[in-house]
Each structure stands twice: as C-alpha cells, then as structure tokens.
C-alpha cells in the first residue's frame, strides 16, 4: 500500500504514500536566498523515492524567522536562486511542496526583540524571545498578502505545491490558541474567529495558485498545554478546513513550550499510554479527524516500521505517512523501506544525561547533520551530545549577526 499512488482533490498525483515532512534547513545565504546546498540536500531526498518532499519553514517575512538560516520568499528577484532548488528536489518524479510560515512570537531575539503576534503574550524559554506586539488590522492584512506572495514565488519557481504551517506554535497556531490569542476583535474569541486568519490565507492563496495546485495545511491536534488549543477545538478547525479546497491535512502537535512532535524516542517519554502502544503518536487523533472530514489525511511523528505504515494505510486510518528524522538518520534505507526490503527504520537516540538539555541536543544533532548533507557529506552518527545541545544557540547567533551586518 505504501508504494501505491494517490490522486489529490486538485487532480495532482503523488507516486506513493511516503512523505518527507518539513525539516528546517537553516542554510540560506545572507540575503535569505537558497544556496547550492539546498539542491544537494533535496536531490538526495528525491533519490530516496519518497512521493512527496515538504521543505522546512520558508518564512514569508524576513523579520519573523524561525531560524536565522531560513529562506524567505518575499521578492520575485530571487527566482533564479530558487529555481535550481525546485528542479533538484523533483528530479526523481516526486512532488516538492514549500512550507510557508510566519513565526510570530516564536521569532527569537537574535532576529527581533519585538515580534508581531496576535496578543502581547511572551514566550518564556531561556530568555530567548522578546515581548510581542499585538498585530494591528493593517499588519494582519499585510501578513495575508505576504503568504500570497510567497505562494506565487513558490509556484513560479517550479515547486509543485504548498503547505501552510498552522502548527507548532508559529503565528497561525498562535492565532488558533486561546493562550496566545486573547484578542476581542474578529480575529480572536470564538474558534471561528481564531481560525479566521488561517482560512483567509488559505482562500487567498488558493485564488493565487489556481484550482489544480496542491495546498496542504499542517495543524496541531492540540498544544498539550493547560488552557491551550484542544483536540475538540482542532476538530472544529478540521470541519472548517473540510469545506475549503485543500488537498492534504497534516496532523502534528505541540509548540516551542511543549515539543510534542519531538518526544518520540525508544523510551516513549511523555507520550500517553494509549498512543505509546502504536508507534505513531498522533494516530489516535486521526480516527476522530476521519469522523468529521473527508480530506486526504497525513500524520507525522513516530512512523518507523513497514508493517505498521501499511496497516494504517490499508485500514484507511491515514492516506499518507509523514516522516522526518529517518530522512536524516536512515536516508540510505528509505528506498529499501518503500520496497518492503527494510522492515524498520530504527530510531536514533542521542542523550546528554541531563534532562533539561535533551531536546536541545537532539535539535542540534539533526541541524548539524542537515548542514553536513548540504555540503555533500554523509551522516556522522557519533557527535558529542553536549556540544550538540549548545550548537543551535551559537549557530543562530552567528548566522543572525551575518544577516544584520549585510
Ligand atoms: C531537524 C528538524 C527540523 C524540523 N523542522 C520543521 C519545520 O521546519 N516545520 C515543521 O512543520 N516541522 C518541523 N519538524 C518536525 C517534523 O516535521 C516532524 O513533525 C517531527 O520530526 C516528527 O516526525 P518524525 O518522528 O518522523 O521525526 C522538524 C523536525 C526536525 C527533526
């Protein structure tokens, strides 16, 4: 089943059910453009045989970065720099979609000390994030326009689809959540109002790219925080999305404050008992989504075994399998996996032994591997965990300094 094609509502066909989910690359040049390394990285991923590759966060506003190494699609003059990336990424007949995103209050202080957000509620994590300014109506309209512009650039450059990032605590997810959106105008309050920005962007982007261009939305099943965006609310948003023209709904979960999408490891730390029994940790939520929506559904997080992927596809729990980390640590095995020759993509576990550092160490480890791949180097499994845990802070600082000077 994993190797069968799928036809999307817009008419596009994806050659199989395996999707490389978004992973931020952090390797743009000082003008926020893609570099040759993007092509190197994505050509290798294209050669894995996966049906669809989704890029890491491509930001729509260079003042609101998820990483100082983000690409920003805000100027058509960049097209000659972007096109080679799109070409290399689809060299094996696969689709490649751009994940367009705005970080809102999750933009770190190296980029801006006063990020824009729905409300002035600061993200408190290691002192890295400034107090946000609540967006004015005009600023909200500008954000809608910037998503449309990024969509136009993506299509012109040769990418074959888009994903609007409304998960993981970034701007659209901040609008959806009652803990970060306490607005009293048409953009806050009821779940309809909190969804308005996502739905408005979706409609405008659809107008821009036309009926036959794939659009996906990445949505949280929940924020996993007290008073945050709940599964019930997420299902309300799914019902609204079901009435719109979208091609793939991807489910994930968590925010910077609660990194739910990252926590799957050999020990299954912090994952609910019911979910732990099955390897993909948002799969229980998929059933509830199916009850309220007919949208093609993709779940990301934890899928590792051939039999399990086929089982959930065959019994109709999901239509597409999203995977991220195995595209770093098990890249050589993906094509065998698609053919059923490799039955398990084993999780890589990196531990510092200090609980507070574990997330940062994993993040640093994967970031360093992606940078290596972009230079044509191979996976380096044995990296110092403590250095990995500090790497991103140094890297982000250095990269943002270079960009500020230019
Ligand atoms: C290095 C790295 C970077 C990531 N960057 C993004 C990103 O840019 N956008 C996004 O939506 N998710 C991002 N994620 C989350 C993944 O898409 C995915 O949801 C998560 O890793 C769980 O899937 P997995 O268990 O197959 O790795 C990232 C994950 C990793 C490991």
mmCIF file of N, CA, C and O and ligand atoms in Angstrom, residues 19-26 54-58 66 70 99 101 163-168 170 218 250-253 260-265 279-282 298-304 321-328 347 362-368 370 392, ligand 1:
data_model
loop_
_atom_site.group_PDB
_atom_site.id
_atom_site.type_symbol
_atom_site.label_atom_id
_atom_site.label_comp_id
_atom_site.label_asym_id
_atom_site.label_seq_id
_atom_site.Cartn_x
_atom_site.Cartn_y
_atom_site.Cartn_z
ATOM 1 N N UNK A 19 5.925 10.511 2.665
ATOM 2 C CA UNK A 19 6.210 11.945 2.593
ATOM 3 C C UNK A 19 7.351 12.297 3.534
ATOM 4 O O UNK A 19 7.340 11.893 4.699
ATOM 5 N N UNK A 20 8.321 13.046 3.023
ATOM 6 C CA UNK A 20 9.323 13.625 3.926
ATOM 7 C C UNK A 20 8.712 14.888 4.500
ATOM 8 O O UNK A 20 8.458 15.844 3.789
ATOM 9 N N UNK A 21 8.428 14.880 5.787
ATOM 10 C CA UNK A 21 7.825 16.068 6.409
ATOM 11 C C UNK A 21 8.860 17.184 6.519
ATOM 12 O O UNK A 21 10.051 16.958 6.369
ATOM 13 N N UNK A 22 8.339 18.356 6.840
ATOM 14 C CA UNK A 22 9.194 19.545 6.881
ATOM 15 C C UNK A 22 10.310 19.422 7.911
ATOM 16 O O UNK A 22 10.077 18.985 9.039
ATOM 17 N N UNK A 23 11.513 19.801 7.491
ATOM 18 C CA UNK A 23 12.620 19.949 8.451
ATOM 19 C C UNK A 23 13.401 21.195 8.061
ATOM 20 O O UNK A 23 13.925 21.289 6.947
ATOM 21 N N UNK A 24 13.472 22.124 8.981
ATOM 22 C CA UNK A 24 14.110 23.405 8.704
ATOM 23 C C UNK A 24 15.573 23.183 8.318
ATOM 24 O O UNK A 24 16.287 22.437 8.982
ATOM 25 N N UNK A 25 16.022 23.843 7.242
ATOM 26 C CA UNK A 25 17.368 23.564 6.723
ATOM 27 C C UNK A 25 18.428 24.466 7.337
ATOM 28 O O UNK A 25 19.580 24.084 7.445
ATOM 29 N N UNK A 26 18.073 25.708 7.649
ATOM 30 C CA UNK A 26 18.973 26.690 8.303
ATOM 31 C C UNK A 26 20.210 27.052 7.497
ATOM 32 O O UNK A 26 21.247 27.369 8.076
ATOM 33 N N UNK A 54 8.406 17.808 1.599
ATOM 34 C CA UNK A 54 7.927 19.132 2.039
ATOM 35 C C UNK A 54 9.146 19.879 2.590
ATOM 36 O O UNK A 54 9.900 19.325 3.404
ATOM 37 N N UNK A 55 9.346 21.094 2.124
ATOM 38 C CA UNK A 55 10.529 21.848 2.573
ATOM 39 C C UNK A 55 10.373 22.218 4.044
ATOM 40 O O UNK A 55 9.274 22.165 4.597
ATOM 41 N N UNK A 56 11.471 22.640 4.669
ATOM 42 C CA UNK A 56 11.384 23.207 6.008
ATOM 43 C C UNK A 56 10.732 24.586 5.920
ATOM 44 O O UNK A 56 10.483 25.103 4.822
ATOM 45 N N UNK A 57 10.478 25.166 7.084
ATOM 46 C CA UNK A 57 9.891 26.512 7.137
ATOM 47 C C UNK A 57 10.534 27.451 6.123
ATOM 48 O O UNK A 57 11.737 27.727 6.195
ATOM 49 N N UNK A 58 9.731 27.966 5.202
ATOM 50 C CA UNK A 58 10.164 29.068 4.344
ATOM 51 C C UNK A 58 9.344 30.265 4.828
ATOM 52 O O UNK A 58 8.110 30.242 4.757
ATOM 53 N N UNK A 66 12.004 31.665 11.814
ATOM 54 C CA UNK A 66 12.011 30.522 12.733
ATOM 55 C C UNK A 66 13.465 30.184 13.042
ATOM 56 O O UNK A 66 13.801 29.720 14.133
ATOM 57 N N UNK A 70 16.780 30.626 7.758
ATOM 58 C CA UNK A 70 15.601 30.420 6.894
ATOM 59 C C UNK A 70 15.747 31.113 5.552
ATOM 60 O O UNK A 70 16.346 32.184 5.451
ATOM 61 N N UNK A 99 6.805 24.712 2.508
ATOM 62 C CA UNK A 99 6.079 25.018 3.744
ATOM 63 C C UNK A 99 6.223 26.513 4.027
ATOM 64 O O UNK A 99 7.320 26.983 4.336
ATOM 65 N N UNK A 101 5.425 29.956 6.128
ATOM 66 C CA UNK A 101 5.273 30.108 7.572
ATOM 67 C C UNK A 101 5.668 31.516 8.042
ATOM 68 O O UNK A 101 6.455 32.206 7.391
ATOM 69 N N UNK A 163 2.527 24.062 1.517
ATOM 70 C CA UNK A 163 1.928 23.714 2.800
ATOM 71 C C UNK A 163 1.879 24.969 3.669
ATOM 72 O O UNK A 163 2.914 25.619 3.880
ATOM 73 N N UNK A 164 0.702 25.281 4.163
ATOM 74 C CA UNK A 164 0.555 26.422 5.067
ATOM 75 C C UNK A 164 0.769 25.890 6.485
ATOM 76 O O UNK A 164 0.070 24.978 6.930
ATOM 77 N N UNK A 165 1.756 26.468 7.173
ATOM 78 C CA UNK A 165 2.124 25.949 8.502
ATOM 79 C C UNK A 165 1.253 26.609 9.570
ATOM 80 O O UNK A 165 1.441 27.777 9.907
ATOM 81 N N UNK A 166 0.313 25.827 10.086
ATOM 82 C CA UNK A 166 -0.571 26.353 11.142
ATOM 83 C C UNK A 166 -0.403 25.531 12.419
ATOM 84 O O UNK A 166 -1.314 25.458 13.243
ATOM 85 N N UNK A 167 0.775 24.904 12.565
ATOM 86 C CA UNK A 167 1.016 24.050 13.744
ATOM 87 C C UNK A 167 2.226 24.563 14.534
ATOM 88 O O UNK A 167 2.767 25.635 14.240
ATOM 89 N N UNK A 168 2.597 23.831 15.567
ATOM 90 C CA UNK A 168 3.856 24.001 16.315
ATOM 91 C C UNK A 168 4.053 25.381 16.950
ATOM 92 O O UNK A 168 5.182 25.780 17.208
ATOM 93 N N UNK A 170 3.654 28.440 15.750
ATOM 94 C CA UNK A 170 4.009 29.604 14.910
ATOM 95 C C UNK A 170 2.775 30.508 14.748
ATOM 96 O O UNK A 170 1.717 30.234 15.316
ATOM 97 N N UNK A 218 -0.816 22.219 7.742
ATOM 98 C CA UNK A 218 -0.286 21.452 8.886
ATOM 99 C C UNK A 218 -0.921 22.023 10.149
ATOM 100 O O UNK A 218 -0.799 23.218 10.436
ATOM 101 N N UNK A 250 -2.243 17.736 7.258
ATOM 102 C CA UNK A 250 -1.211 17.046 8.046
ATOM 103 C C UNK A 250 -1.433 17.358 9.520
ATOM 104 O O UNK A 250 -1.605 18.512 9.900
ATOM 105 N N UNK A 251 -1.425 16.311 10.325
ATOM 106 C CA UNK A 251 -1.630 16.500 11.764
ATOM 107 C C UNK A 251 -0.318 16.304 12.509
ATOM 108 O O UNK A 251 0.402 15.331 12.300
ATOM 109 N N UNK A 252 -0.051 17.269 13.396
ATOM 110 C CA UNK A 252 1.104 17.180 14.283
ATOM 111 C C UNK A 252 0.662 17.708 15.643
ATOM 112 O O UNK A 252 -0.542 17.677 15.944
ATOM 113 N N UNK A 253 1.558 18.214 16.448
ATOM 114 C CA UNK A 253 1.129 18.748 17.740
ATOM 115 C C UNK A 253 2.259 19.417 18.479
ATOM 116 O O UNK A 253 3.436 19.223 18.158
ATOM 117 N N UNK A 260 5.825 18.469 21.568
ATOM 118 C CA UNK A 260 5.227 17.130 21.457
ATOM 119 C C UNK A 260 5.689 16.357 20.232
ATOM 120 O O UNK A 260 5.798 15.145 20.270
ATOM 121 N N UNK A 261 5.998 17.069 19.141
ATOM 122 C CA UNK A 261 6.334 16.351 17.916
ATOM 123 C C UNK A 261 7.712 15.700 17.975
ATOM 124 O O UNK A 261 8.076 14.894 17.157
ATOM 125 N N UNK A 262 8.459 16.035 18.987
ATOM 126 C CA UNK A 262 9.855 15.640 19.043
ATOM 127 C C UNK A 262 10.115 14.547 20.064
ATOM 128 O O UNK A 262 11.203 14.028 20.142
ATOM 129 N N UNK A 263 9.097 14.218 20.853
ATOM 130 C CA UNK A 263 9.377 13.444 22.050
ATOM 131 C C UNK A 263 9.411 11.932 21.880
ATOM 132 O O UNK A 263 9.653 11.215 22.825
ATOM 133 N N UNK A 264 9.149 11.475 20.668
ATOM 134 C CA UNK A 264 9.154 10.030 20.485
ATOM 135 C C UNK A 264 10.586 9.511 20.518
ATOM 136 O O UNK A 264 11.423 9.918 19.743
ATOM 137 N N UNK A 265 10.866 8.668 21.457
ATOM 138 C CA UNK A 265 12.186 8.038 21.484
ATOM 139 C C UNK A 265 12.013 6.611 21.972
ATOM 140 O O UNK A 265 10.887 6.162 22.202
ATOM 141 N N UNK A 279 2.976 2.980 17.133
ATOM 142 C CA UNK A 279 4.221 3.749 17.006
ATOM 143 C C UNK A 279 4.030 5.213 16.624
ATOM 144 O O UNK A 279 4.866 6.044 16.936
ATOM 145 N N UNK A 280 2.954 5.555 15.926
ATOM 146 C CA UNK A 280 2.781 6.956 15.518
ATOM 147 C C UNK A 280 1.922 7.672 16.551
ATOM 148 O O UNK A 280 0.808 7.259 16.833
ATOM 149 N N UNK A 281 2.468 8.741 17.131
ATOM 150 C CA UNK A 281 1.812 9.255 18.320
ATOM 151 C C UNK A 281 0.626 10.176 18.078
ATOM 152 O O UNK A 281 -0.013 10.588 19.027
ATOM 153 N N UNK A 282 0.285 10.517 16.857
ATOM 154 C CA UNK A 282 -0.957 11.276 16.655
ATOM 155 C C UNK A 282 -2.022 10.431 15.970
ATOM 156 O O UNK A 282 -3.034 10.937 15.528
ATOM 157 N N UNK A 298 -2.752 13.044 6.495
ATOM 158 C CA UNK A 298 -1.370 12.608 6.733
ATOM 159 C C UNK A 298 -1.047 12.867 8.204
ATOM 160 O O UNK A 298 -1.397 13.906 8.746
ATOM 161 N N UNK A 299 -0.402 11.896 8.805
ATOM 162 C CA UNK A 299 0.024 12.054 10.197
ATOM 163 C C UNK A 299 1.552 11.972 10.182
ATOM 164 O O UNK A 299 2.115 11.154 9.444
ATOM 165 N N UNK A 300 2.171 12.793 10.995
ATOM 166 C CA UNK A 300 3.633 12.742 11.097
ATOM 167 C C UNK A 300 4.033 12.559 12.554
ATOM 168 O O UNK A 300 3.423 13.156 13.434
ATOM 169 N N UNK A 301 5.068 11.777 12.768
ATOM 170 C CA UNK A 301 5.598 11.613 14.120
ATOM 171 C C UNK A 301 5.637 10.165 14.540
ATOM 172 O O UNK A 301 4.600 9.581 14.872
ATOM 173 N N UNK A 302 6.811 9.558 14.493
ATOM 174 C CA UNK A 302 6.996 8.229 15.063
ATOM 175 C C UNK A 302 6.892 7.059 14.112
ATOM 176 O O UNK A 302 7.301 5.953 14.478
ATOM 177 N N UNK A 303 6.365 7.231 12.906
ATOM 178 C CA UNK A 303 6.275 6.083 11.985
ATOM 179 C C UNK A 303 7.673 5.540 11.701
ATOM 180 O O UNK A 303 8.562 6.292 11.274
ATOM 181 N N UNK A 304 7.840 4.233 11.906
ATOM 182 C CA UNK A 304 9.157 3.663 11.648
ATOM 183 C C UNK A 304 9.096 2.265 11.024
ATOM 184 O O UNK A 304 10.077 1.805 10.467
ATOM 185 N N UNK A 321 1.851 8.859 4.840
ATOM 186 C CA UNK A 321 2.703 8.667 6.023
ATOM 187 C C UNK A 321 3.748 9.778 6.034
ATOM 188 O O UNK A 321 4.553 9.872 5.105
ATOM 189 N N UNK A 322 3.739 10.589 7.063
ATOM 190 C CA UNK A 322 4.750 11.645 7.177
ATOM 191 C C UNK A 322 5.897 11.169 8.053
ATOM 192 O O UNK A 322 5.689 10.611 9.127
ATOM 193 N N UNK A 323 7.113 11.380 7.581
ATOM 194 C CA UNK A 323 8.304 11.010 8.366
ATOM 195 C C UNK A 323 9.331 12.117 8.242
ATOM 196 O O UNK A 323 9.493 12.671 7.151
ATOM 197 N N UNK A 324 10.034 12.383 9.310
ATOM 198 C CA UNK A 324 11.058 13.423 9.241
ATOM 199 C C UNK A 324 12.439 12.859 9.580
ATOM 200 O O UNK A 324 13.282 12.668 8.698
ATOM 201 N N UNK A 325 12.690 12.558 10.853
ATOM 202 C CA UNK A 325 14.046 12.195 11.272
ATOM 203 C C UNK A 325 14.660 11.013 10.518
ATOM 204 O O UNK A 325 15.869 11.038 10.264
ATOM 205 N N UNK A 326 13.877 10.003 10.121
ATOM 206 C CA UNK A 326 14.520 8.919 9.345
ATOM 207 C C UNK A 326 15.139 9.410 8.036
ATOM 208 O O UNK A 326 16.059 8.788 7.515
ATOM 209 N N UNK A 327 14.661 10.558 7.519
ATOM 210 C CA UNK A 327 15.269 11.098 6.296
ATOM 211 C C UNK A 327 16.652 11.693 6.578
ATOM 212 O O UNK A 327 17.347 12.115 5.663
ATOM 213 N N UNK A 328 17.015 11.744 7.853
ATOM 214 C CA UNK A 328 18.390 12.125 8.202
ATOM 215 C C UNK A 328 19.182 10.872 8.586
ATOM 216 O O UNK A 328 20.202 10.567 7.990
ATOM 217 N N UNK A 347 15.065 4.151 15.317
ATOM 218 C CA UNK A 347 15.252 5.486 15.891
ATOM 219 C C UNK A 347 16.688 5.685 16.350
ATOM 220 O O UNK A 347 17.291 4.785 16.933
ATOM 221 N N UNK A 362 19.117 16.978 20.758
ATOM 222 C CA UNK A 362 18.544 16.352 19.557
ATOM 223 C C UNK A 362 18.441 17.357 18.426
ATOM 224 O O UNK A 362 18.816 17.090 17.287
ATOM 225 N N UNK A 363 17.928 18.552 18.767
ATOM 226 C CA UNK A 363 17.767 19.608 17.754
ATOM 227 C C UNK A 363 19.107 19.945 17.116
ATOM 228 O O UNK A 363 19.218 20.053 15.891
ATOM 229 N N UNK A 364 20.132 20.091 17.958
ATOM 230 C CA UNK A 364 21.465 20.438 17.449
ATOM 231 C C UNK A 364 22.039 19.327 16.590
ATOM 232 O O UNK A 364 22.642 19.576 15.539
ATOM 233 N N UNK A 365 21.822 18.091 17.015
ATOM 234 C CA UNK A 365 22.330 16.942 16.269
ATOM 235 C C UNK A 365 21.735 16.921 14.854
ATOM 236 O O UNK A 365 22.471 16.833 13.861
ATOM 237 N N UNK A 366 20.410 17.047 14.769
ATOM 238 C CA UNK A 366 19.775 16.972 13.448
ATOM 239 C C UNK A 366 20.162 18.180 12.580
ATOM 240 O O UNK A 366 20.392 18.048 11.382
ATOM 241 N N UNK A 367 20.252 19.343 13.212
ATOM 242 C CA UNK A 367 20.640 20.538 12.448
ATOM 243 C C UNK A 367 22.031 20.359 11.853
ATOM 244 O O UNK A 367 22.274 20.663 10.685
ATOM 245 N N UNK A 368 22.954 19.830 12.658
ATOM 246 C CA UNK A 368 24.326 19.652 12.170
ATOM 247 C C UNK A 368 24.387 18.643 11.032
ATOM 248 O O UNK A 368 25.158 18.814 10.081
ATOM 249 N N UNK A 370 22.003 18.057 8.848
ATOM 250 C CA UNK A 370 21.463 18.669 7.622
ATOM 251 C C UNK A 370 22.498 19.590 6.982
ATOM 252 O O UNK A 370 22.641 19.619 5.757
ATOM 253 N N UNK A 392 22.959 25.038 18.576
ATOM 254 C CA UNK A 392 21.984 25.904 17.898
ATOM 255 C C UNK A 392 22.049 27.352 18.374
ATOM 256 O O UNK A 392 21.881 28.276 17.587
HETATM 257 C C1 LIG B 1 15.635 18.873 12.450
HETATM 258 C C2 LIG B 1 14.144 19.033 12.411
HETATM 259 C C3 LIG B 1 13.597 20.176 11.863
HETATM 260 C C4 LIG B 1 12.205 20.324 11.804
HETATM 261 N N1 LIG B 1 11.684 21.423 11.190
HETATM 262 C C5 LIG B 1 10.358 21.507 10.983
HETATM 263 C C6 LIG B 1 9.837 22.545 10.174
HETATM 264 O O1 LIG B 1 10.551 23.374 9.595
HETATM 265 N N2 LIG B 1 8.496 22.595 10.020
HETATM 266 C C7 LIG B 1 7.660 21.669 10.602
HETATM 267 O O2 LIG B 1 6.448 21.755 10.425
HETATM 268 N N3 LIG B 1 8.135 20.661 11.350
HETATM 269 C C8 LIG B 1 9.452 20.542 11.527
HETATM 270 N N4 LIG B 1 9.953 19.474 12.232
HETATM 271 C C9 LIG B 1 9.032 18.452 12.739
HETATM 272 C C10 LIG B 1 8.914 17.298 11.753
HETATM 273 O O3 LIG B 1 8.269 17.690 10.560
HETATM 274 C C11 LIG B 1 8.111 16.137 12.365
HETATM 275 O O4 LIG B 1 6.819 16.595 12.674
HETATM 276 C C12 LIG B 1 8.759 15.543 13.619
HETATM 277 O O5 LIG B 1 10.161 15.384 13.469
HETATM 278 C C13 LIG B 1 8.152 14.185 13.967
HETATM 279 O O6 LIG B 1 8.295 13.263 12.931
HETATM 280 P P1 LIG B 1 9.397 12.069 12.995
HETATM 281 O O7 LIG B 1 9.108 11.282 14.261
HETATM 282 O O8 LIG B 1 9.159 11.254 11.774
HETATM 283 O O9 LIG B 1 10.740 12.701 13.048
HETATM 284 C C14 LIG B 1 11.338 19.315 12.334
HETATM 285 C C15 LIG B 1 11.902 18.174 12.900
HETATM 286 C C16 LIG B 1 13.286 18.014 12.928
HETATM 287 C C17 LIG B 1 13.843 16.748 13.489
#
